[in-house]
Coordinates of N, CA, C and O in Angstrom, one line a residue:
M79 N 27.2 -76.3 -12.6 CA 28.3 -77.2 -12.3 C 29.6 -76.7 -12.9 O 29.8 -76.2 -14.0
V80 N 30.7 -76.8 -12.0 CA 32.0 -76.4 -12.5 C 32.9 -77.6 -12.7 O 33.0 -78.5 -11.8
K81 N 33.5 -77.7 -13.8 CA 34.4 -78.9 -14.1 C 35.8 -78.5 -13.6 O 36.4 -77.3 -13.8
I82 N 36.6 -79.4 -13.0 CA 37.9 -79.2 -12.4 C 38.9 -80.1 -13.2 O 38.7 -81.3 -13.2
G83 N 39.8 -79.5 -13.9 CA 40.9 -80.2 -14.6 C 42.0 -80.6 -13.7 O 42.3 -79.9 -12.6
R84 N 42.7 -81.7 -13.9 CA 43.7 -82.2 -13.0 C 44.8 -81.1 -12.8 O 45.4 -81.0 -11.8
N85 N 45.1 -80.3 -13.9 CA 46.2 -79.3 -13.9 C 45.7 -77.9 -13.4 O 46.5 -77.0 -13.3
D86 N 44.4 -77.8 -13.1 CA 43.9 -76.5 -12.6 C 44.4 -76.3 -11.1 O 44.6 -77.3 -10.5
I87 N 44.3 -75.0 -10.7 CA 44.7 -74.7 -9.4 C 43.5 -75.2 -8.5 O 42.3 -75.0 -8.9
C88 N 43.8 -75.9 -7.4 CA 42.8 -76.5 -6.7 C 41.8 -75.5 -6.1 O 42.2 -74.5 -5.4
P89 N 40.5 -75.6 -6.2 CA 39.5 -74.5 -5.8 C 39.5 -74.5 -4.2 O 38.8 -73.6 -3.7
C90 N 40.2 -75.4 -3.5 CA 40.2 -75.3 -2.0 C 40.9 -74.0 -1.5 O 40.7 -73.6 -0.4
G91 N 41.7 -73.4 -2.3 CA 42.4 -72.3 -1.9 C 43.9 -72.5 -1.4 O 44.6 -71.6 -1.0
S92 N 44.3 -73.7 -1.6 CA 45.8 -74.0 -1.3 C 46.8 -73.5 -2.2 O 48.0 -73.3 -1.7
G93 N 46.4 -73.2 -3.4 CA 47.4 -72.7 -4.3 C 48.1 -73.7 -5.1 O 48.8 -73.5 -6.1
K94 N 47.8 -75.1 -4.7 CA 48.5 -76.1 -5.4 C 47.6 -76.6 -6.6 O 46.4 -76.2 -6.6
K95 N 48.2 -77.4 -7.5 CA 47.4 -77.9 -8.6 C 46.5 -79.0 -7.9 O 46.8 -79.7 -7.0
Y96 N 45.3 -79.1 -8.6 CA 44.3 -80.1 -8.1 C 44.9 -81.5 -7.9 O 44.6 -82.1 -7.0
K97 N 45.6 -81.9 -9.0 CA 46.2 -83.3 -9.0 C 47.2 -83.4 -7.7 O 47.5 -84.6 -7.5
H98 N 47.7 -82.4 -7.2 CA 48.7 -82.6 -6.2 C 47.9 -82.1 -4.8 O 48.7 -82.1 -3.8
C99 N 46.7 -82.0 -4.8 CA 46.0 -81.5 -3.5 C 44.8 -82.2 -3.2 O 45.0 -83.5 -2.9
C100 N 43.6 -81.8 -3.2 CA 42.4 -82.5 -2.8 C 42.2 -83.8 -3.6 O 41.6 -84.7 -3.1
Y101 N 42.7 -83.9 -4.8 CA 42.5 -85.1 -5.7 C 43.2 -86.3 -5.0 O 42.6 -87.4 -5.2
L102 N 44.1 -86.1 -4.2 CA 44.8 -87.2 -3.6 C 44.2 -87.7 -2.3 O 44.5 -88.7 -1.8
D103 N 43.2 -87.0 -1.8 CA 42.5 -87.4 -0.4 C 41.0 -87.7 -0.8 O 40.3 -86.7 -1.3
D104 N 40.6 -88.9 -0.6 CA 39.3 -89.3 -1.1 C 38.2 -88.5 -0.4 O 37.2 -88.1 -1.0
A105 N 38.2 -88.2 0.9 CA 37.3 -87.4 1.6 C 37.3 -85.9 1.2 O 36.2 -85.5 0.9
K106 N 38.4 -85.4 1.0 CA 38.3 -84.0 0.6 C 37.9 -83.9 -0.9 O 37.3 -83.0 -1.3
N107 N 38.3 -84.8 -1.7 CA 38.0 -84.8 -3.1 C 36.5 -85.0 -3.2 O 35.8 -84.2 -4.1
A108 N 35.8 -85.8 -2.4 CA 34.4 -86.0 -2.5 C 33.7 -84.8 -2.2 O 32.8 -84.3 -2.8
K109 N 34.1 -84.1 -1.1 CA 33.5 -82.8 -0.7 C 33.7 -81.7 -1.8 O 32.8 -81.0 -2.0
L110 N 34.9 -81.7 -2.4 CA 35.3 -80.7 -3.4 C 34.3 -81.0 -4.6 O 33.8 -80.0 -5.1
L111 N 34.2 -82.1 -5.0 CA 33.3 -82.5 -6.2 C 31.8 -82.1 -5.9 O 31.1 -81.6 -6.9
R112 N 31.4 -82.4 -4.7 CA 30.1 -82.0 -4.4 C 29.8 -80.5 -4.4 O 28.8 -80.0 -5.0
A113 N 30.9 -79.8 -3.9 CA 30.7 -78.3 -4.1 C 30.8 -77.8 -5.5 O 30.1 -77.0 -5.9
A114 N 31.6 -78.4 -6.3 CA 31.7 -78.1 -7.7 C 30.4 -78.3 -8.5 O 30.1 -77.6 -9.4
A115 N 29.7 -79.5 -8.1 CA 28.4 -79.8 -8.7 C 27.4 -78.7 -8.5 O 26.5 -78.4 -9.2
R116 N 27.5 -78.1 -7.2 CA 26.6 -76.9 -6.9 C 26.9 -75.6 -7.5 O 26.0 -74.8 -7.6
A117 N 28.2 -75.5 -7.7 CA 28.6 -74.0 -8.1 C 28.3 -73.7 -9.5 O 28.2 -74.6 -10.4
R118 N 28.1 -72.4 -9.8 CA 27.8 -72.0 -11.1 C 29.1 -71.4 -11.8 O 29.2 -71.4 -12.9
R119 N 30.0 -70.9 -10.9 CA 31.2 -70.3 -11.3 C 32.4 -70.8 -10.5 O 32.1 -71.3 -9.4
P120 N 33.5 -70.9 -11.1 CA 34.7 -71.4 -10.4 C 35.0 -70.9 -9.0 O 35.3 -71.5 -8.0
E121 N 34.8 -69.4 -8.9 CA 34.9 -68.8 -7.6 C 33.9 -69.2 -6.6 O 34.1 -68.9 -5.3
D122 N 32.9 -69.7 -7.0 CA 31.8 -70.3 -6.1 C 32.2 -71.5 -5.3 O 31.6 -71.7 -4.1
V123 N 33.1 -72.3 -5.8 CA 33.4 -73.5 -5.2 C 33.9 -73.3 -3.8 O 33.5 -74.0 -2.8
Q124 N 34.9 -72.4 -3.6 CA 35.6 -72.2 -2.4 C 34.4 -71.6 -1.4 O 34.5 -71.9 -0.2
K125 N 33.7 -70.8 -1.9 CA 32.6 -70.2 -1.0 C 31.7 -71.3 -0.4 O 31.4 -71.3 0.8
I126 N 31.4 -72.3 -1.3 CA 30.5 -73.5 -0.8 C 31.4 -74.3 0.2 O 30.8 -74.7 1.2
L127 N 32.7 -74.5 -0.1 CA 33.5 -75.3 0.9 C 33.6 -74.6 2.3 O 33.7 -75.3 3.2
N128 N 33.4 -73.3 2.3 CA 33.6 -72.6 3.5 C 32.3 -72.3 4.2 O 32.2 -71.7 5.3
E129 N 31.2 -72.9 3.6 CA 29.9 -72.7 4.2 C 29.8 -73.3 5.7 O 30.5 -74.4 5.9
V130 N 29.2 -72.7 6.7 CA 29.0 -73.3 7.9 C 28.1 -74.5 7.7 O 27.2 -74.6 7.2
P131 N 28.6 -75.7 8.2 CA 27.8 -76.9 8.1 C 26.3 -76.8 8.7 O 26.2 -76.2 9.7
R132 N 25.4 -77.4 8.0 CA 24.0 -77.3 8.5 C 23.6 -78.7 8.7 O 24.1 -79.7 8.2
A133 N 22.5 -78.7 9.5 CA 21.8 -80.0 9.8 C 20.3 -79.8 9.7 O 19.8 -78.6 9.8
F134 N 19.5 -80.9 9.4 CA 18.1 -80.8 9.3 C 17.5 -81.7 10.3 O 18.0 -82.8 10.6
R135 N 16.5 -81.2 11.1 CA 15.7 -82.0 12.0 C 14.5 -82.5 11.3 O 13.7 -81.6 10.9
L136 N 14.4 -83.7 11.2 CA 13.3 -84.4 10.3 C 12.4 -85.3 11.2 O 13.0 -86.2 11.8
E137 N 11.1 -85.0 11.2 CA 10.2 -86.0 11.9 C 9.7 -86.9 10.8 O 9.1 -86.5 9.8
V138 N 9.9 -88.2 11.1 CA 9.4 -89.2 10.1 C 8.3 -90.0 10.8 O 8.5 -90.7 11.9
R139 N 7.0 -89.9 10.3 CA 5.9 -90.5 10.9 C 5.3 -91.6 10.0 O 5.1 -91.3 8.9
L140 N 5.1 -92.8 10.6 CA 4.5 -93.8 9.9 C 3.0 -93.6 9.6 O 2.2 -93.4 10.6
E141 N 2.7 -93.6 8.4 CA 1.3 -93.3 7.9 C 0.5 -94.5 7.7 O -0.8 -94.6 8.1
S142 N 1.0 -95.4 7.0 CA 0.3 -96.7 6.5 C 1.2 -97.7 6.2 O 2.4 -97.6 5.9
M143 N 0.6 -98.9 6.3 CA 1.3 -100.2 6.0 C 0.3 -101.0 5.1 O -0.6 -101.6 5.5
G144 N 0.5 -101.0 3.7 CA -0.4 -101.5 2.9 C -1.7 -100.7 2.9 O -1.8 -99.5 3.1
P145 N -3.0 -101.5 3.1 CA -4.2 -100.7 3.1 C -4.5 -100.3 4.6 O -5.5 -99.6 4.8
K146 N -3.6 -100.7 5.5 CA -3.9 -100.3 6.9 C -3.3 -99.0 7.3 O -2.2 -98.7 7.1
R147 N -4.2 -98.0 7.7 CA -3.8 -96.7 8.2 C -3.3 -96.9 9.7 O -3.9 -97.7 10.4
I148 N -2.2 -96.1 10.0 CA -1.7 -96.1 11.3 C -2.2 -94.9 12.0 O -1.8 -93.8 11.8
D149 N -3.3 -95.1 12.8 CA -4.0 -94.0 13.5 C -3.3 -93.4 14.8 O -3.2 -92.2 15.0
S150 N -2.5 -94.3 15.4 CA -1.8 -93.9 16.6 C -0.4 -93.2 16.1 O 0.0 -93.5 15.0
L151 N 0.1 -92.3 17.0 CA 1.3 -91.7 16.6 C 2.6 -92.6 16.7 O 2.9 -93.0 17.9
V152 N 3.2 -92.9 15.6 CA 4.5 -93.6 15.6 C 5.4 -92.9 14.8 O 5.3 -92.9 13.5
S153 N 6.4 -92.3 15.4 CA 7.3 -91.4 14.7 C 8.8 -91.5 15.3 O 9.0 -91.9 16.4
R154 N 9.6 -91.1 14.4 CA 11.0 -91.0 14.8 C 11.6 -89.6 14.3 O 11.3 -89.3 13.1
T155 N 12.4 -88.9 15.1 CA 12.9 -87.7 14.7 C 14.4 -87.7 14.7 O 14.9 -88.3 15.6
F156 N 15.0 -87.3 13.5 CA 16.3 -87.4 13.3 C 17.0 -86.1 13.1 O 16.4 -85.1 12.4
D157 N 18.2 -85.9 13.5 CA 19.1 -84.8 12.9 C 20.0 -85.5 11.9 O 20.7 -86.4 12.2
I158 N 20.1 -84.8 10.8 CA 21.0 -85.3 9.8 C 21.7 -84.0 9.0 O 21.0 -83.1 8.9
E159 N 23.0 -84.3 8.6 CA 23.7 -83.2 8.0 C 23.1 -83.0 6.6 O 22.7 -83.8 5.9
A160 N 23.4 -81.8 6.2 CA 22.9 -81.3 4.8 C 23.8 -82.2 3.7 O 23.3 -82.3 2.6
T161 N 25.0 -82.5 4.1 CA 25.7 -83.3 3.1 C 25.5 -84.7 3.1 O 26.1 -85.5 2.3
D162 N 24.6 -85.2 4.0 CA 24.2 -86.6 4.0 C 23.3 -86.8 2.9 O 22.6 -86.0 2.4
S163 N 23.2 -88.1 2.3 CA 22.3 -88.4 1.2 C 21.0 -88.9 1.6 O 20.8 -89.2 2.8
L164 N 20.1 -89.0 0.6 CA 18.9 -89.6 0.9 C 18.9 -91.0 1.4 O 18.3 -91.6 2.1
Y165 N 20.0 -91.6 0.8 CA 20.3 -93.1 1.2 C 20.7 -93.1 2.7 O 20.3 -94.0 3.4
D166 N 21.5 -92.1 3.1 CA 21.8 -92.1 4.5 C 20.5 -92.0 5.4 O 20.4 -92.6 6.4
L167 N 19.6 -91.1 4.9 CA 18.4 -90.9 5.6 C 17.6 -92.2 5.6 O 17.0 -92.6 6.7
H168 N 17.5 -92.9 4.5 CA 16.9 -94.2 4.5 C 17.4 -95.2 5.6 O 16.7 -95.8 6.2
R169 N 18.8 -95.2 5.6 CA 19.4 -96.1 6.6 C 19.0 -95.8 8.0 O 18.8 -96.6 8.9
E170 N 18.8 -94.5 8.3 CA 18.6 -94.1 9.7 C 17.1 -94.4 9.9 O 16.8 -94.9 11.1
I171 N 16.2 -94.3 9.0 CA 14.8 -94.6 9.2 C 14.7 -96.1 9.4 O 13.9 -96.5 10.3
Q172 N 15.4 -96.9 8.7 CA 15.3 -98.3 8.9 C 15.8 -98.7 10.3 O 15.1 -99.5 10.9
R173 N 16.9 -98.1 10.8 CA 17.2 -98.4 12.1 C 16.3 -97.9 13.2 O 16.0 -98.5 14.2
G174 N 15.8 -96.7 13.0 CA 14.8 -96.1 13.9 C 13.5 -96.9 14.0 O 12.9 -96.9 15.3
F175 N 13.0 -97.4 13.0 CA 11.8 -98.1 13.1 C 12.0 -99.6 13.2 O 11.0 -100.3 13.5
G176 N 13.1 -100.1 13.1 CA 13.4 -101.5 13.2 C 13.0 -102.3 11.9 O 12.8 -103.5 12.0
W177 N 13.0 -101.6 10.8 CA 12.6 -102.4 9.5 C 13.8 -103.3 9.0 O 15.0 -103.0 9.5
D178 N 13.6 -104.2 8.2 CA 14.7 -105.1 7.8 C 15.6 -104.8 6.7 O 16.5 -105.4 6.4
D179 N 15.4 -103.5 6.1 CA 16.2 -103.0 5.0 C 16.5 -104.0 4.0 O 17.7 -104.1 3.5
D180 N 15.6 -104.7 3.4 CA 15.9 -105.7 2.4 C 14.9 -105.5 1.2 O 14.6 -106.4 0.3
H181 N 14.4 -104.2 1.0 CA 13.5 -103.9 -0.2 C 13.9 -102.5 -0.8 O 14.6 -101.8 -0.1
M182 N 13.5 -102.4 -2.0 CA 13.7 -101.0 -2.7 C 13.0 -99.9 -1.8 O 12.1 -100.2 -1.1
F183 N 13.3 -98.8 -2.0 CA 12.6 -97.6 -1.4 C 12.7 -96.4 -2.4 O 13.5 -96.3 -3.3
S184 N 11.8 -95.4 -2.1 CA 11.7 -94.2 -2.8 C 11.4 -93.0 -1.9 O 10.6 -93.3 -0.9
F185 N 11.9 -91.8 -2.2 CA 11.4 -90.6 -1.6 C 10.7 -89.8 -2.7 O 11.1 -89.8 -3.8
F186 N 9.6 -89.2 -2.3 CA 8.8 -88.3 -3.2 C 8.8 -86.9 -2.7 O 8.0 -86.7 -1.7
L187 N 9.5 -86.1 -3.2 CA 9.6 -84.7 -2.8 C 8.4 -83.9 -2.9 O 8.2 -82.8 -2.2
S188 N 7.4 -84.3 -3.9 CA 6.2 -83.6 -3.9 C 5.2 -84.0 -2.8 O 4.1 -83.4 -2.6
G189 N 5.5 -85.1 -2.1 CA 4.7 -85.6 -1.0 C 3.6 -86.6 -1.6 O 2.9 -87.1 -0.8
K190 N 3.6 -86.8 -2.9 CA 2.6 -87.8 -3.5 C 3.3 -89.1 -3.8 O 4.2 -89.1 -4.7
I191 N 2.8 -90.2 -3.3 CA 3.5 -91.5 -3.5 C 3.2 -91.8 -5.0 O 2.2 -91.5 -5.6
W192 N 4.3 -92.4 -5.6 CA 4.2 -92.8 -7.0 C 4.4 -91.6 -8.0 O 4.1 -91.7 -9.2
D193 N 4.7 -90.4 -7.5 CA 4.9 -89.2 -8.4 C 6.3 -89.4 -9.0 O 7.4 -89.0 -8.3
Q194 N 6.5 -89.9 -10.2 CA 7.8 -90.1 -10.8 C 8.6 -88.9 -11.0 O 9.9 -88.9 -11.1
E195 N 7.9 -87.7 -11.2 CA 8.7 -86.5 -11.4 C 9.5 -86.1 -10.3 O 10.5 -85.4 -10.3
S196 N 9.1 -86.5 -9.0 CA 9.8 -86.1 -7.8 C 10.4 -87.2 -7.1 O 10.8 -87.1 -5.9
E197 N 10.6 -88.3 -7.8 CA 11.0 -89.6 -7.1 C 12.5 -89.7 -7.1 O 13.2 -89.5 -8.1
Y198 N 13.1 -90.2 -5.9 CA 14.5 -90.5 -5.7 C 14.5 -91.9 -5.2 O 13.8 -92.1 -4.2
S199 N 15.2 -92.8 -5.8 CA 15.1 -94.3 -5.3 C 16.4 -94.9 -5.3 O 17.4 -94.4 -5.8
A200 N 16.4 -96.1 -4.7 CA 17.6 -97.0 -4.6 C 17.2 -98.3 -4.1 O 16.1 -98.5 -3.6
N201 N 18.1 -99.3 -4.3 CA 17.9 -100.6 -3.7 C 18.6 -100.6 -2.2 O 19.2 -99.6 -1.9
P202 N 18.5 -101.7 -1.5 CA 19.0 -101.7 -0.2 C 20.6 -101.4 -0.1 O 21.0 -100.9 1.0
L203 N 21.3 -101.5 -1.2 CA 22.7 -101.3 -1.1 C 23.0 -99.8 -1.6 O 24.2 -99.4 -1.7
G204 N 22.0 -99.1 -1.9 CA 22.1 -97.7 -2.3 C 22.4 -97.5 -3.7 O 22.5 -96.4 -4.2
E205 N 22.1 -98.6 -4.5 CA 22.4 -98.5 -6.0 C 21.1 -98.1 -6.6 O 20.0 -98.5 -6.2
H206 N 21.3 -97.3 -7.6 CA 20.1 -96.7 -8.4 C 19.6 -97.7 -9.4 O 20.5 -98.1 -10.3
V207 N 18.4 -98.0 -9.4 CA 17.8 -99.0 -10.4 C 16.7 -98.3 -11.1 O 15.6 -98.4 -10.6
P208 N 16.9 -97.6 -12.3 CA 15.9 -96.8 -12.9 C 14.8 -97.8 -13.4 O 15.0 -98.8 -13.8
S209 N 13.6 -97.2 -13.4 CA 12.5 -97.9 -13.7 C 12.4 -98.0 -15.3 O 12.8 -97.2 -16.0
L210 N 11.9 -99.1 -15.9 CA 11.9 -99.3 -17.3 C 10.6 -98.6 -17.9 O 10.5 -98.6 -19.1
F211 N 9.7 -98.2 -16.9 CA 8.4 -97.7 -17.4 C 8.2 -96.3 -16.9 O 8.6 -95.9 -15.7
G212 N 7.7 -95.4 -17.7 CA 7.6 -94.0 -17.4 C 8.9 -93.3 -17.1 O 9.9 -93.7 -17.7
N213 N 8.8 -92.1 -16.4 CA 10.0 -91.3 -16.2 C 10.9 -92.0 -15.2 O 10.5 -92.5 -14.1
P214 N 12.2 -92.1 -15.5 CA 13.1 -92.6 -14.5 C 13.4 -91.8 -13.2 O 13.3 -90.6 -13.3
S215 N 13.4 -92.4 -12.2 CA 13.7 -91.8 -10.8 C 15.1 -91.2 -10.8 O 16.0 -91.5 -11.6
K216 N 15.4 -90.4 -9.8 CA 16.7 -90.0 -9.6 C 17.4 -90.7 -8.5 O 16.8 -91.3 -7.7
P217 N 18.7 -90.8 -8.4 CA 19.5 -91.6 -7.6 C 19.5 -91.1 -6.1 O 20.0 -90.0 -5.9
A218 N 18.9 -91.8 -5.2 CA 18.9 -91.4 -3.8 C 20.2 -91.3 -3.2 O 20.6 -90.5 -2.3
G219 N 21.1 -92.3 -3.6 CA 22.4 -92.4 -3.0 C 23.4 -91.3 -3.4 O 24.4 -91.0 -2.8
E220 N 23.0 -90.5 -4.5 CA 23.9 -89.5 -5.0 C 23.3 -88.1 -4.8 O 23.9 -87.1 -5.2
T221 N 22.2 -88.0 -4.0 CA 21.5 -86.8 -3.8 C 21.6 -86.3 -2.3 O 21.1 -87.0 -1.4
E222 N 22.3 -85.3 -2.1 CA 22.4 -84.7 -0.7 C 21.1 -83.9 -0.3 O 20.5 -83.3 -1.1
I223 N 20.8 -84.0 1.0 CA 19.6 -83.5 1.6 C 19.7 -82.0 1.4 O 18.7 -81.3 1.2
G224 N 20.8 -81.3 1.5 CA 21.0 -79.9 1.5 C 20.7 -79.4 0.1 O 20.6 -78.2 -0.1
D225 N 20.8 -80.2 -1.0 CA 20.4 -79.9 -2.3 C 19.1 -79.9 -2.8 O 18.7 -79.7 -3.9
L226 N 18.1 -80.3 -1.9 CA 16.7 -80.5 -2.2 C 15.8 -79.3 -2.0 O 14.6 -79.4 -2.2
S227 N 16.5 -78.2 -1.7 CA 15.5 -76.9 -1.6 C 14.5 -77.0 -0.5 O 13.4 -76.4 -0.6
L228 N 14.8 -77.8 0.6 CA 13.9 -78.0 1.6 C 13.9 -76.8 2.6 O 14.9 -76.1 2.8
R229 N 12.7 -76.4 3.2 CA 12.6 -75.4 4.1 C 12.0 -75.9 5.3 O 11.4 -77.0 5.4
K230 N 12.0 -75.1 6.4 CA 11.3 -75.5 7.6 C 9.8 -75.6 7.2 O 9.3 -74.7 6.7
G231 N 9.2 -76.7 7.6 CA 7.8 -76.9 7.4 C 7.6 -77.8 6.0 O 6.4 -78.2 5.8
S232 N 8.6 -77.9 5.3 CA 8.5 -78.8 4.1 C 8.1 -80.2 4.4 O 8.5 -80.8 5.4
V233 N 7.3 -80.8 3.5 CA 6.8 -82.2 3.8 C 7.0 -83.0 2.5 O 6.8 -82.5 1.4
F234 N 7.6 -84.2 2.7 CA 7.8 -85.1 1.6 C 7.5 -86.6 2.1 O 7.2 -86.7 3.4
R235 N 7.5 -87.5 1.3 CA 7.2 -88.9 1.7 C 8.3 -89.9 1.3 O 8.9 -89.7 0.4
Y236 N 8.2 -91.0 2.1 CA 9.2 -92.1 2.0 C 8.5 -93.3 1.9 O 7.5 -93.6 2.8
L237 N 8.7 -94.1 0.8 CA 8.0 -95.4 0.6 C 9.0 -96.5 0.7 O 10.0 -96.5 0.1
F238 N 8.8 -97.5 1.5 CA 9.7 -98.5 1.8 C 8.9 -99.9 1.4 O 7.8 -100.0 1.9
D239 N 9.5 -100.7 0.5 CA 9.0 -102.0 0.1 C 7.8 -101.7 -0.7 O 6.7 -101.5 -0.3
Y240 N 8.0 -101.8 -2.2 CA 7.0 -101.5 -3.1 C 5.8 -102.6 -3.0 O 4.7 -102.3 -3.6
G241 N 6.0 -103.7 -2.4 CA 4.9 -104.7 -2.3 C 4.0 -104.4 -1.1 O 2.8 -104.2 -1.3
D242 N 4.6 -104.3 0.0 CA 3.7 -104.1 1.2 C 3.5 -102.6 1.5 O 2.6 -102.2 2.2
E243 N 4.2 -101.7 0.9 CA 4.0 -100.3 0.9 C 3.9 -99.7 2.3 O 2.8 -99.3 2.7
L244 N 5.1 -99.5 3.0 CA 5.1 -98.8 4.2 C 5.4 -97.3 3.9 O 6.4 -96.9 3.4
V245 N 4.4 -96.5 4.1 CA 4.4 -95.1 3.8 C 4.7 -94.2 5.0 O 4.0 -94.4 6.2
H246 N 5.7 -93.3 4.9 CA 6.1 -92.5 6.0 C 5.9 -91.0 5.6 O 6.4 -90.7 4.3
K247 N 5.5 -90.1 6.4 CA 5.4 -88.7 6.1 C 6.6 -88.0 6.8 O 6.8 -88.2 8.0
I248 N 7.4 -87.2 6.1 CA 8.6 -86.6 6.6 C 8.4 -85.0 6.6 O 8.0 -84.5 5.6
T249 N 8.5 -84.5 7.8 CA 8.4 -83.1 7.9 C 9.7 -82.4 8.4 O 10.3 -82.9 9.3
V250 N 10.1 -81.4 7.7 CA 11.2 -80.6 8.2 C 10.9 -79.8 9.4 O 10.1 -78.8 9.3
L251 N 11.3 -80.1 10.5 CA 11.1 -79.3 11.8 C 11.9 -78.1 12.0 O 11.6 -77.1 12.5
D252 N 13.2 -78.3 11.5 CA 14.2 -77.2 11.7 C 15.4 -77.3 10.8 O 15.7 -78.5 10.4
I253 N 16.1 -76.3 10.5 CA 17.3 -76.3 9.9 C 18.3 -75.5 10.7 O 17.9 -74.3 10.9
F254 N 19.4 -75.9 11.1 CA 20.3 -75.3 12.0 C 21.7 -75.4 11.6 O 22.1 -76.4 11.0
E255 N 22.5 -74.5 12.0 CA 24.0 -74.6 11.9 C 24.5 -75.5 12.9 O 24.1 -75.5 14.1
I256 N 25.5 -76.3 12.5 CA 26.2 -77.2 13.4 C 27.3 -76.5 14.2 O 28.3 -76.1 13.6
E257 N 27.1 -76.3 15.5 CA 28.1 -75.6 16.3 C 29.2 -76.5 16.8 O 30.3 -76.1 17.0
D258 N 28.8 -77.7 17.1 CA 29.9 -78.7 17.7 C 30.2 -79.7 16.5 O 29.4 -80.5 16.2
S259 N 31.4 -79.5 16.1 CA 31.8 -80.3 14.9 C 32.1 -81.7 15.2 O 32.2 -82.6 14.4
K260 N 32.2 -82.0 16.6 CA 32.5 -83.4 17.1 C 31.1 -84.2 17.4 O 31.1 -85.3 17.6
A261 N 30.1 -83.4 17.2 CA 28.7 -84.1 17.5 C 28.4 -85.2 16.4 O 28.6 -84.9 15.3
P262 N 27.9 -86.3 16.8 CA 27.6 -87.4 15.8 C 26.4 -87.1 15.0 O 25.3 -86.7 15.6
Y263 N 26.6 -87.3 13.8 CA 25.4 -87.2 12.7 C 25.5 -88.3 11.8 O 26.6 -88.7 11.4
P264 N 24.4 -88.8 11.3 CA 23.0 -88.5 11.8 C 22.8 -89.2 13.1 O 23.5 -90.0 13.5
R265 N 21.6 -88.7 13.7 CA 21.3 -89.2 15.1 C 19.8 -89.2 15.2 O 19.1 -88.3 14.8
L266 N 19.4 -90.2 16.0 CA 18.0 -90.2 16.5 C 17.8 -89.3 17.7 O 18.5 -89.5 18.7
V267 N 16.9 -88.4 17.8 CA 16.8 -87.4 18.8 C 15.5 -87.7 19.6 O 15.2 -87.2 20.7
E268 N 14.5 -88.3 19.0 CA 13.2 -88.7 19.6 C 12.4 -89.8 19.0 O 12.4 -90.0 17.7
S269 N 11.9 -90.7 19.9 CA 11.2 -91.9 19.4 C 9.8 -91.9 20.1 O 9.7 -91.8 21.3
V270 N 8.7 -91.9 19.3 CA 7.4 -91.8 19.8 C 6.6 -93.1 19.4 O 6.6 -93.2 18.2
G271 N 6.1 -93.8 20.2 CA 5.3 -95.0 19.8 C 6.1 -96.3 19.3 O 7.3 -96.1 19.0
E272 N 5.6 -97.3 19.5 CA 6.2 -98.6 19.1 C 5.8 -99.0 17.6 O 4.7 -99.0 17.2
A273 N 6.9 -99.2 16.9 CA 6.7 -99.6 15.4 C 6.0 -101.0 15.3 O 6.5 -101.9 16.1
P274 N 5.0 -101.1 14.5 CA 4.4 -102.4 14.3 C 5.3 -103.4 13.8 O 6.3 -103.0 13.2
S275 N 5.1 -104.6 13.9 CA 5.8 -105.8 13.2 C 5.7 -105.4 11.7 O 4.7 -105.2 11.1
Q276 N 6.8 -105.5 11.1 CA 6.9 -105.2 9.6 C 6.0 -106.1 8.7 O 5.4 -105.8 7.8
Y277 N 6.0 -107.4 9.2 CA 5.2 -108.4 8.3 C 3.9 -108.9 8.9 O 3.3 -109.8 8.3
E278 N 3.5 -108.5 10.1 CA 2.3 -109.0 10.8 C 1.3 -107.8 11.0 O 0.9 -107.6 12.2
W279 N 0.8 -107.3 10.0 CA -0.1 -106.3 10.0 C -1.4 -106.7 9.2 O -2.4 -106.1 9.3

């Protein structure tokens, strides 16, 4: 992580002081701070800022609802930018499956439900609420998908509603460069099967 002082030269390459440059633009500053968090050296920040934007194609398959296994294929496939957060992905899953988005959720990067070592969580507003028991989870709202070391073929899981336990398997189908900067992201690219009613299973 690289720390940027207000009087430092802005890492964006403008030649201006940070306080007179990206610091004044919320969107540019957020992008700059994300790059600084990933960088190991000051000179790496501009390299990260100049990276070609990437997107991930993720297949999200509903596996179970409580004790009930979902044997038929019910899935939604999304394209989402590397700079989008796990909370952004959560919101897309909610819309794609028609869930009501009124419960806590977690992503488990190990693919194992309740694995606290790999857990990223938040409430419906994207706020991080660490558990008082065991190892605290990491904040889903502050974690970019591009920072998770995912590769094509990687599998992880998403749990929505800790009571009813709606479990989804997420598979990285592809990682690609974004050629059209005006294309909308995130976006639903495929919908297979009808999602069951959230509360009548």
